[in-house]
mmCIF file of C-alpha atoms in Angstrom:
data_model
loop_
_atom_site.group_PDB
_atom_site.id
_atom_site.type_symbol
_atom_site.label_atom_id
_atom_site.label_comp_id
_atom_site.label_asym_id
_atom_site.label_seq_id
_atom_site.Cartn_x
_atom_site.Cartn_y
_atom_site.Cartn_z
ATOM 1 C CA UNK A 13 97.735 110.544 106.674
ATOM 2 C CA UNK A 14 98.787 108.335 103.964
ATOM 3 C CA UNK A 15 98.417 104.597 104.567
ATOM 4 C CA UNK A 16 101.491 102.111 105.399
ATOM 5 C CA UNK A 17 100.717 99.248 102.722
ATOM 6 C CA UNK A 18 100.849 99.915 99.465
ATOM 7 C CA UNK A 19 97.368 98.578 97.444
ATOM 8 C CA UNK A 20 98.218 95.082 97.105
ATOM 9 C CA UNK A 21 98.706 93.399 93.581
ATOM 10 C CA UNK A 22 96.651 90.935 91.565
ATOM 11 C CA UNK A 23 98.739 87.479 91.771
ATOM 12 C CA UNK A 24 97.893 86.102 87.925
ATOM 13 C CA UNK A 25 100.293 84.169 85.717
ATOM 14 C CA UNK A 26 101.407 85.631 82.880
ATOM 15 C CA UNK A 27 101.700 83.374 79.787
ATOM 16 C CA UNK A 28 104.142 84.764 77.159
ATOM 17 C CA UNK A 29 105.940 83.083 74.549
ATOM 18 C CA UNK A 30 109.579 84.205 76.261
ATOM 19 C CA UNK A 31 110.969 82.792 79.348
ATOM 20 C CA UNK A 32 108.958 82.952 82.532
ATOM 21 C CA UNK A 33 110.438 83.266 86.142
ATOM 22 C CA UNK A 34 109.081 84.229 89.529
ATOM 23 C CA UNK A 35 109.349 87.297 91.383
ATOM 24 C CA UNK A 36 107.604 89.294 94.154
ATOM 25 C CA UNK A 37 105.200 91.206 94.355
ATOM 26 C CA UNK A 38 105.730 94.601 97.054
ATOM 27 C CA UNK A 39 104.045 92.413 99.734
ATOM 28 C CA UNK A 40 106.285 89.082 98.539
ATOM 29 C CA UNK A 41 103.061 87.625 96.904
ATOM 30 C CA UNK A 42 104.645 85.668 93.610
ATOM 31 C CA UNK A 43 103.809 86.435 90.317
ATOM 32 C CA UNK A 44 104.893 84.193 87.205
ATOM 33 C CA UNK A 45 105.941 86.947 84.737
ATOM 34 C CA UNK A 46 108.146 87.305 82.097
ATOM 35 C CA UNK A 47 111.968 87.592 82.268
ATOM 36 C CA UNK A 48 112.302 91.421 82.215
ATOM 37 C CA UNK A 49 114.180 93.207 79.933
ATOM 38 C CA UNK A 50 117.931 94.259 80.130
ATOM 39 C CA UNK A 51 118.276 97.019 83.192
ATOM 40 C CA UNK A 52 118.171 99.927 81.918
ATOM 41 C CA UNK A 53 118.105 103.684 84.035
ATOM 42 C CA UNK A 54 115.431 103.597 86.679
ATOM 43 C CA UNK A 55 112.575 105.690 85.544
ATOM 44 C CA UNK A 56 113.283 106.373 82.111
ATOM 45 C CA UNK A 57 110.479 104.994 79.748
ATOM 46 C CA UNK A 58 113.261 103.064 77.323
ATOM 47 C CA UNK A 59 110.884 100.085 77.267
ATOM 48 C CA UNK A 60 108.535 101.891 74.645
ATOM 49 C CA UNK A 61 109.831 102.947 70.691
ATOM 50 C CA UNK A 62 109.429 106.231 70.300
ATOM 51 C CA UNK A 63 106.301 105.686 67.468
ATOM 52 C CA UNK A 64 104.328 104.326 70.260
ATOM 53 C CA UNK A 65 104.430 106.971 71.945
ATOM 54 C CA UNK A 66 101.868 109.638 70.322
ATOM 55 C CA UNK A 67 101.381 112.576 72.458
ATOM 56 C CA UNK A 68 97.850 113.841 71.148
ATOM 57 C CA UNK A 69 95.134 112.647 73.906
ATOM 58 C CA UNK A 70 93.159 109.946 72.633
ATOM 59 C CA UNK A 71 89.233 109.863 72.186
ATOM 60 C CA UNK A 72 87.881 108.399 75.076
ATOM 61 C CA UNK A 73 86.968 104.449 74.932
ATOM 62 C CA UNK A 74 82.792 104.428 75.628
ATOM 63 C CA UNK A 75 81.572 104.906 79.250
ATOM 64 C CA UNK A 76 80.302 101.051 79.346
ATOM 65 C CA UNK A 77 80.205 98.379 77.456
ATOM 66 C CA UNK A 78 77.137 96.457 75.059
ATOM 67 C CA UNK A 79 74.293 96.708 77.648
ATOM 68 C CA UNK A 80 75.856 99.449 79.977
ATOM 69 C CA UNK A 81 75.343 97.371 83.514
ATOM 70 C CA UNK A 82 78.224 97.823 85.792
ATOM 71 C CA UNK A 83 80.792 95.001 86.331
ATOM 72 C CA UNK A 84 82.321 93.332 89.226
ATOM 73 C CA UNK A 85 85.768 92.372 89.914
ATOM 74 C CA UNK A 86 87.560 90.403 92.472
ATOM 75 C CA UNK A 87 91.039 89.694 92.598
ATOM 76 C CA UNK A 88 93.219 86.672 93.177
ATOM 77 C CA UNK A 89 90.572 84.242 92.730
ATOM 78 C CA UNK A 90 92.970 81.661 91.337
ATOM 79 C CA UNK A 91 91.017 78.618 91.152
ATOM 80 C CA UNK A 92 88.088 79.674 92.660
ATOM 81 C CA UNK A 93 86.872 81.125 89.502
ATOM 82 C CA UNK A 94 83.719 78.916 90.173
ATOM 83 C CA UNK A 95 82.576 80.273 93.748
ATOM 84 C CA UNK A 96 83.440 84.094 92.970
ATOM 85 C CA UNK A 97 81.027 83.623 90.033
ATOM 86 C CA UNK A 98 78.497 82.420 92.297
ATOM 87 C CA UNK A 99 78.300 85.879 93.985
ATOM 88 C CA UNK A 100 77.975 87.579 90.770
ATOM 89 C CA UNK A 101 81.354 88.309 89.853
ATOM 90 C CA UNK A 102 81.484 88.743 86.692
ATOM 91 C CA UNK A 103 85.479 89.709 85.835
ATOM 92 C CA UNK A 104 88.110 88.471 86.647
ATOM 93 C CA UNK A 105 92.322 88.342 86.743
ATOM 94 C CA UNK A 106 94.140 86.889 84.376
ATOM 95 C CA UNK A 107 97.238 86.133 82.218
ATOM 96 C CA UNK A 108 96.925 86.814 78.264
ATOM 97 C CA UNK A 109 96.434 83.442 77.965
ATOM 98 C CA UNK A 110 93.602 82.867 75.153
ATOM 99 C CA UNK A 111 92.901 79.170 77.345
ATOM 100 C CA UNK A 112 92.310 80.814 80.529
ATOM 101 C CA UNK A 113 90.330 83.257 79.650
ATOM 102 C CA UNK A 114 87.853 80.654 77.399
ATOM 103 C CA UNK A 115 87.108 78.558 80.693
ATOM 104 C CA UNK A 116 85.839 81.732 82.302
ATOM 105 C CA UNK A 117 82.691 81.378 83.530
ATOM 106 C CA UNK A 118 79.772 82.006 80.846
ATOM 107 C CA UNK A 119 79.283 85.515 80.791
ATOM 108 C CA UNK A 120 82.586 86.330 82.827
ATOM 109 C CA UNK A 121 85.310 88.188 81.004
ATOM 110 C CA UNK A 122 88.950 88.877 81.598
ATOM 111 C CA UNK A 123 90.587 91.654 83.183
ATOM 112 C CA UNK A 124 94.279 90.745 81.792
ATOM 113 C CA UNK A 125 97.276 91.809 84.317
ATOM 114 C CA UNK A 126 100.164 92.820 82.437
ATOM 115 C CA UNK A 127 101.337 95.279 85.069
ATOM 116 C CA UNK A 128 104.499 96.059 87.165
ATOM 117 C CA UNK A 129 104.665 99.715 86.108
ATOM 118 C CA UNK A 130 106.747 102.436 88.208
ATOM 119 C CA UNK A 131 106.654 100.636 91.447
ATOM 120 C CA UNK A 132 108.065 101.526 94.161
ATOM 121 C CA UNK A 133 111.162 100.422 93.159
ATOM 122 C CA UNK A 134 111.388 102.574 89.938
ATOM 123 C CA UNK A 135 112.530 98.945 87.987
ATOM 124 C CA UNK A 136 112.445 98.828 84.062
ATOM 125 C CA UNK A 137 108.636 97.458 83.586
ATOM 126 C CA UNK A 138 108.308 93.785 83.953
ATOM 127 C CA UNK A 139 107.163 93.769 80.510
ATOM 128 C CA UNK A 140 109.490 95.263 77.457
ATOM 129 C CA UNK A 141 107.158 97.020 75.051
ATOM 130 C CA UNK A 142 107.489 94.080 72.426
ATOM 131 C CA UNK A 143 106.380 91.820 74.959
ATOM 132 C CA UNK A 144 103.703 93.631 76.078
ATOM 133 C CA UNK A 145 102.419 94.292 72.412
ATOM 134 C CA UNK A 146 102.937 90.694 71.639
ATOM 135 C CA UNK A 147 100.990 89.478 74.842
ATOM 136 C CA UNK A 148 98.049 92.148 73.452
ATOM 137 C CA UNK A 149 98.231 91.083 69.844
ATOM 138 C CA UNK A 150 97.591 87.607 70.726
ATOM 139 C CA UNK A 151 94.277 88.708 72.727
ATOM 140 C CA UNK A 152 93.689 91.315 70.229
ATOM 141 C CA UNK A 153 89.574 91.224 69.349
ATOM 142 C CA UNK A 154 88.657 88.407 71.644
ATOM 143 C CA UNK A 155 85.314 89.176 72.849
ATOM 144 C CA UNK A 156 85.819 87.125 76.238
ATOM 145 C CA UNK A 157 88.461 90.181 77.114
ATOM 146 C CA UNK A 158 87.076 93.098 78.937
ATOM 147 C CA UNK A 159 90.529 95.033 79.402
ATOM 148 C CA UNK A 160 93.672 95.068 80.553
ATOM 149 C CA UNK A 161 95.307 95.882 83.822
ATOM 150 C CA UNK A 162 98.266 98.247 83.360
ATOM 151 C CA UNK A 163 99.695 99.381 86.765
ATOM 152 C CA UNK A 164 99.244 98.980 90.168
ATOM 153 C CA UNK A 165 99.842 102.003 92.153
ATOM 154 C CA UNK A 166 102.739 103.614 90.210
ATOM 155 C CA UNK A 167 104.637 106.263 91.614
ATOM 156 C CA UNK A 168 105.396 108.827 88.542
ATOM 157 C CA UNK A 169 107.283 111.531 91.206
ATOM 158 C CA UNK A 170 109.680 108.719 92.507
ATOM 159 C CA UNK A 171 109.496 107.246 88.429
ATOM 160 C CA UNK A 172 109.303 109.576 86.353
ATOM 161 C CA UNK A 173 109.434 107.105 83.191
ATOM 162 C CA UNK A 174 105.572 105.901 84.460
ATOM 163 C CA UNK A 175 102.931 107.888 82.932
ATOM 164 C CA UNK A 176 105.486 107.481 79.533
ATOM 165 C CA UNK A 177 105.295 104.156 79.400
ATOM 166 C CA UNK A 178 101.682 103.770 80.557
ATOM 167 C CA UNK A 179 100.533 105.893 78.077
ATOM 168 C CA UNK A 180 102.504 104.072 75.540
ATOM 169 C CA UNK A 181 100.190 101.028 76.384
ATOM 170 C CA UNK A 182 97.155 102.721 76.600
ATOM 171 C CA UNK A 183 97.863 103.579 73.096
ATOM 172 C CA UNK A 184 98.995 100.517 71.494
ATOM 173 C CA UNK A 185 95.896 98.846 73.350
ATOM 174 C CA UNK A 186 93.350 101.402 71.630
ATOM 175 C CA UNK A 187 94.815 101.021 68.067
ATOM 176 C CA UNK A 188 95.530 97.054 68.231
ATOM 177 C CA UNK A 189 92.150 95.896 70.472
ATOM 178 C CA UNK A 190 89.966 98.981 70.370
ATOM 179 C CA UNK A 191 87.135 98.204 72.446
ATOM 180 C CA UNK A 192 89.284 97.271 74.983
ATOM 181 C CA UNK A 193 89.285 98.853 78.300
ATOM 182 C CA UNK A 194 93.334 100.154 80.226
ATOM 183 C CA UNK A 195 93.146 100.664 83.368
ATOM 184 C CA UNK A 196 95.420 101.237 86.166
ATOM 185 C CA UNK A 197 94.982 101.629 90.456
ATOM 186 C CA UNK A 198 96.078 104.919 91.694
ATOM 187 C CA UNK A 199 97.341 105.137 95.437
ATOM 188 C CA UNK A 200 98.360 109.274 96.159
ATOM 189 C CA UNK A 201 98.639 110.865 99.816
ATOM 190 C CA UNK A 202 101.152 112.225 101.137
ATOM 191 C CA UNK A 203 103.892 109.863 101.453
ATOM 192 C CA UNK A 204 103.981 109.813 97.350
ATOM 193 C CA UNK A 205 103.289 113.995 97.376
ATOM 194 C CA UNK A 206 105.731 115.187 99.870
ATOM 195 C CA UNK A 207 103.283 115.750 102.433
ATOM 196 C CA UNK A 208 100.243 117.007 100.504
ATOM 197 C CA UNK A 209 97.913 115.341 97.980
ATOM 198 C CA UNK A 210 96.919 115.193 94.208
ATOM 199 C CA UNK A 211 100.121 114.456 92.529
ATOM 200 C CA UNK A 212 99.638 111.131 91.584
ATOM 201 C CA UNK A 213 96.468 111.987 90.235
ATOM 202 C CA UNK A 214 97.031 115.013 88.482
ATOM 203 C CA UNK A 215 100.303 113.184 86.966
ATOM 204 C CA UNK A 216 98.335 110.111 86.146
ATOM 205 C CA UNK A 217 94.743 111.566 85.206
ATOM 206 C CA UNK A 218 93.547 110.024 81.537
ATOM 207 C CA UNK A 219 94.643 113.130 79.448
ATOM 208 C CA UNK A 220 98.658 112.626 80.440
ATOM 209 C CA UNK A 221 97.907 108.516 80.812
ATOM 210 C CA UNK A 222 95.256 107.862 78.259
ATOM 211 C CA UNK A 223 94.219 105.256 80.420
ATOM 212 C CA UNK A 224 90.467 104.704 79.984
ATOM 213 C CA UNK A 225 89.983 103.904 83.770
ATOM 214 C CA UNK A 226 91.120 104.745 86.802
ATOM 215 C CA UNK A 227 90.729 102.648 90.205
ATOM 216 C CA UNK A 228 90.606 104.237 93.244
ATOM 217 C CA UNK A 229 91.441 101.959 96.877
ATOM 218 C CA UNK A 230 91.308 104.189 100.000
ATOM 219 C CA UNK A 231 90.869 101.222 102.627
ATOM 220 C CA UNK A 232 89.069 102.910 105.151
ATOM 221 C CA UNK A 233 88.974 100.455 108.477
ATOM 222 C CA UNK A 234 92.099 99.804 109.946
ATOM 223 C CA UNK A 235 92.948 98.776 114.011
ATOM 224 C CA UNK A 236 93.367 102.021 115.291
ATOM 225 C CA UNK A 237 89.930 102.758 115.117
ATOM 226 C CA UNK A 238 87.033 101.025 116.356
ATOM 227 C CA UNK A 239 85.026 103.113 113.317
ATOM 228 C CA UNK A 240 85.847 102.418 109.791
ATOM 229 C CA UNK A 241 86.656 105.935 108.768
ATOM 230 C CA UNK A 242 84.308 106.189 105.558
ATOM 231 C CA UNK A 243 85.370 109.804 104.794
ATOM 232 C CA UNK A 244 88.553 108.448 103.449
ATOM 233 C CA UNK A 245 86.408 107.274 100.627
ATOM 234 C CA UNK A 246 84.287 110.651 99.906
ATOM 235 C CA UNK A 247 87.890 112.316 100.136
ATOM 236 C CA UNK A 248 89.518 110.535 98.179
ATOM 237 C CA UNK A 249 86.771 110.945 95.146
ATOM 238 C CA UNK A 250 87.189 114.397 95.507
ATOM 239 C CA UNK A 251 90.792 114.957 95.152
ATOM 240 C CA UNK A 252 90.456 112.531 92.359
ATOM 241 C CA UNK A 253 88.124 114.663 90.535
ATOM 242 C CA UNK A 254 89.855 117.543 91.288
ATOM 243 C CA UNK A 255 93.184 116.431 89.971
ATOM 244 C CA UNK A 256 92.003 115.063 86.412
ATOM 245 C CA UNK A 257 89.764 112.135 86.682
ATOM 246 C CA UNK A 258 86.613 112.279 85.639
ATOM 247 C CA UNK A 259 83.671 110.924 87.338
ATOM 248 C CA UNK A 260 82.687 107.992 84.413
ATOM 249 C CA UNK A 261 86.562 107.213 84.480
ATOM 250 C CA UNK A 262 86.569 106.141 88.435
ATOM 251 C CA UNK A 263 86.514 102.146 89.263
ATOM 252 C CA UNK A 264 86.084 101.837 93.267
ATOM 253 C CA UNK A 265 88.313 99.477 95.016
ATOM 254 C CA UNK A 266 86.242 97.923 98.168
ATOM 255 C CA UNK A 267 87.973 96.916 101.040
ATOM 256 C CA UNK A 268 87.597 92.743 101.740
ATOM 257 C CA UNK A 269 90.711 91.590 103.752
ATOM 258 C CA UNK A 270 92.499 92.524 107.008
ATOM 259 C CA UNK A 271 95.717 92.124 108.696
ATOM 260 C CA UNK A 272 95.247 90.301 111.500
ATOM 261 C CA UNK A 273 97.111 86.910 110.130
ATOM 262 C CA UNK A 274 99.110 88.238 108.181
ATOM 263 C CA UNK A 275 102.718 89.492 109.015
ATOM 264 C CA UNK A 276 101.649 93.108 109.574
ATOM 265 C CA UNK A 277 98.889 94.212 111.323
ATOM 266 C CA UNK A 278 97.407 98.163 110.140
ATOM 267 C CA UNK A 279 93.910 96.920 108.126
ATOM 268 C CA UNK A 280 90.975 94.747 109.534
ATOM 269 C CA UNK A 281 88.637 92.514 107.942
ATOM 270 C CA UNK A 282 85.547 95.168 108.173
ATOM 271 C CA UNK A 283 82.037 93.264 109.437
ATOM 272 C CA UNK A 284 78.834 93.395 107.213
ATOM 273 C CA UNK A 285 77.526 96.218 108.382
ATOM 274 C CA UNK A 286 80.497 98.243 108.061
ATOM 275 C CA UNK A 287 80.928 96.439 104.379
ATOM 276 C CA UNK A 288 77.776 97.677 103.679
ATOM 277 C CA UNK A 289 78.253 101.374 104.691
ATOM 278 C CA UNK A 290 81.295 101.321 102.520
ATOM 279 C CA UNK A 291 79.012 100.391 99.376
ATOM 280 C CA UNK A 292 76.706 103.238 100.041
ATOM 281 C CA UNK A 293 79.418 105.969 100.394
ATOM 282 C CA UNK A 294 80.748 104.878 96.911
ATOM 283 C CA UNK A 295 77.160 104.448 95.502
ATOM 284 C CA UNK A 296 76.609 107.932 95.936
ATOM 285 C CA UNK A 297 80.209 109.132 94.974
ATOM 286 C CA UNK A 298 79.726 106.846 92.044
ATOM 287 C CA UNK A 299 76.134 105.347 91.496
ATOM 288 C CA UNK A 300 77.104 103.734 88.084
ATOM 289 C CA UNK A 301 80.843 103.177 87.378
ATOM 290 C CA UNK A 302 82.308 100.239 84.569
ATOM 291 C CA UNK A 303 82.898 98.447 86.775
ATOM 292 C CA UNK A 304 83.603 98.064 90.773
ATOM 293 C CA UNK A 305 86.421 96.207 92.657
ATOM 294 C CA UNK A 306 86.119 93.919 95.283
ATOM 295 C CA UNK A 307 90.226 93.383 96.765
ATOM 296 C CA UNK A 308 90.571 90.211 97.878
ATOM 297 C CA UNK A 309 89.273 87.094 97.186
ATOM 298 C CA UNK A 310 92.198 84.383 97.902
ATOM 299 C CA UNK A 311 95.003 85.840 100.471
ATOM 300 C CA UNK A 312 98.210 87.643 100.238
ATOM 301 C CA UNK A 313 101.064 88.017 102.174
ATOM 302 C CA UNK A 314 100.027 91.518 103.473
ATOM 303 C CA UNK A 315 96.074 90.122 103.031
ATOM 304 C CA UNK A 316 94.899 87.827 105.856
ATOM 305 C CA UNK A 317 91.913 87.374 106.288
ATOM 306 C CA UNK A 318 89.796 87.882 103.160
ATOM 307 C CA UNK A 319 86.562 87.492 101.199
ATOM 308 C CA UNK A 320 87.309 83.630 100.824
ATOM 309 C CA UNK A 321 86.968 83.643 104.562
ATOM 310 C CA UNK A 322 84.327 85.658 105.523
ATOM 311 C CA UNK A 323 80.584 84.191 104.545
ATOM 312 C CA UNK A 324 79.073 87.280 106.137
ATOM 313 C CA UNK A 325 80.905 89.586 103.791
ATOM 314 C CA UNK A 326 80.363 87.267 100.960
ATOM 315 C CA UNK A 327 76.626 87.409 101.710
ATOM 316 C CA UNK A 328 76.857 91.551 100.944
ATOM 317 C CA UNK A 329 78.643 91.577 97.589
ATOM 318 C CA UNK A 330 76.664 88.897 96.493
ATOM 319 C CA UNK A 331 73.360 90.978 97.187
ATOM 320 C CA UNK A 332 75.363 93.926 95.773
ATOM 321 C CA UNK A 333 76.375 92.213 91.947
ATOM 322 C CA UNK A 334 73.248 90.272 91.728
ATOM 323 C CA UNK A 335 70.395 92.876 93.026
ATOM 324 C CA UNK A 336 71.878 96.350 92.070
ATOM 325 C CA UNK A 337 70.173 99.316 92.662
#
C-alpha cells in the first residue's frame, strides 16, 4: 500500500536576483522562493525554450566524485550547519547563494534546492527556465557545489509536463556546470500508478530524465506496526531497478523523524536499533551509492520528532558517516 504523506521537502531559501515571496511546501513547511512565473496550463512544460530541450540521452555524469567515498546528506539543517557536521555530514541544503554555500563547513559542499517540479498540484514550476538557468549560471564551476536538487517527488502521470521540464534542467546543468550532480526524490506506489507500481520510475528513470541521480525514501516504520517493515526498502530497490534506474544512480533516503507531534500521526521516530537495521538493508541493496540521505534534521510540519531530537539516533549516523564500512 502506498504511504499517506508525501516525502517531505527540503525547507532552503532560495536567493535569486527577482522578487522573493513565501509559499508552502505540501506539508505547509515555508519555503522563500522566487515569484513564479505567469500561470500557464497545468502540466505542460512551457517553462523550458524549446533549444533546451535536446532529446538525445546524455552521457552519464561519473559514478562519484574526486576520491569516490560516499557522501552524506541531511536535510533542513538551517542553522545547525555546525552540529550536523559534527556527525559527519558532509552535504548539505541550500539556496544558490554563492555566500551560503562558502560558510559551509570545510570539506562540506552544497546540495542546491531549486525544486518544486510536478507536485501534486501540477503548478507551473516555481522556477521559470531563465530563472533557473540564471540561479545555475551564477554557481556555475564553484567547487564548494556538489549538485543540485531538482524535484521532490513529482508526479509525471498526474503532470505530464514533469519529466519535460526536468530533463530540460538536467541538461542545461550538464552543459553550463558539468561536473555537477541533478538529482531528484522519486515517491511511486500505487496511489501515483492507479493501483500498481513502477510508473513513476519507469517515467522518471535517467534515460527519459537525464537526471544523474535518483533518491529513493520508502519510510518503513510507521504506528501500525510494532515492527518497522524493512522489506519496504528491499522492494522498493527492486522495482526501482526494474523500471530504469540503475544501481550506481540510487541515493537512499533514511528514515529520521516521526509523527507523533506533529499534526498527523502515520510515521514514528524509529529507535537505534531499528535505525540501524534500516542501514544494513540499504548497505546491501546499495553498499556504495554517491551519496546517502538522512530526512530530517530540523522539523517540519508533517516531521515531529526528528534527528535534532533524538541523541540515540544521532549516535548511529554519526558511527555510520564517520566509520563506514
Amino acid at each position: 500500500m502506498a504511504r499517506g504523506v508525501r516525502h517531505l521537502p527540503v525547507a532552503v531559501a532560495l536567493l535569486l536576483a527577482v522578487p522573493l515571496g513565501a509559499c508552502s511546501g505540501p506539508h505547509g513547511t515555508a519555503r522563500n522562493v522566487a515569484s513564479p512565473p505567469a500561470p500557464s496550463t497545468p502540466g505542460v512544460a512551457a517553462s523550458a525554450p524549446p533549444s533546451a530541450r535536446p532529446t538525445p540521452a546524455p552521457t552519464p555524469a561519473p559514478t562519484h566524485p574526486a576520491g569516490g567515498a560516499t557522501r552524506h546528506f541531511v536535510a533542513n539543517t538551517g542553522d545547525a550547519v555546525g552540529p550536523a557536521a559534527g556527525l559527519g555530514y558532509n552535504l548539505f541544503d541550500t539556496g544558490p547563494d554563492p555566500q551560503t554555500v562558502a560558510a559551509l563547513p570545510a570539506g562540506g559542499q552544497a546540495l542546491v534546492w531549486l525544486g518544486d517540479l510536478g507536485d501534486e498540484n501540477c503548478a507551473p514550476p516555481r522556477l521559470s527556465f531563465p530563472q533557473f538557468s540564471a540561479a545555475v549560471d551564477r554557481m556555475a564551476g564553484n567547487a564548494r557545489v556538489f549538485g543540485y536538487f531538482l524535484a521532490d517527488e513529482p508526479h509525471p502521470r498526474p503532470c505530464p509536463g514533469a519529466v519535460a521540464d526536468i530533463r530540460a534542467r538536467a541538461d542545461y546543468i550538464r552543459a553550463h556546470d558539468p561536473g555537477r550532480r541533478s538529482f531528484i526524490v522519486v515517491l511511486d506506489g500505487t496511489n501515483q500508478c492507479g493501483g500498481a507500481y513502477g510508473c513513476e520510475y519507469a517515467a522518471l528513470q535517467p534515460a527519459h530524465s537525464h537526471v544523474d541521480l535518483i533518491g529513493l525514501d520508502p519510510y518503513p516504520c510507521n504506528v501500525s506496526r510494532s515492527t518497522c517493515e524493512y522489506g519496504k526498502i528491499d522492494d522498493t530497490v527492486r522495482r526501482a531497478r526494474a523500471n530504469g534506474a540503475p544501481a550506481d544512480a540510487i541515493v537512499p533516503v533514511f528514515q529520521a523523524f516521526g509523527q507523533s507531534c506533529a499534526a498527523s500521526n502515520y510515521y514514528r521516530l524509529p529507535g537505534a536499533a531499528e535505525l540501524r537495521t534500516m542501514l544494513a538493508h540499504w548497505a546491501a541493496l546499495v553498499p556504495h551509492p554517491v551519496f546517502d540521505y538522512t530526512y530530517s534534521w530540523g522539523r517540519q510540519g508533517s516531521a515531529c520528532p526528528t534527528l535534532a531530537d533524538s541523541p540515540q539516533l544521532q549516535a548511529v549516523m554519526r558511527t555510520h558517516n564517520l566509520n563506514p564500512t
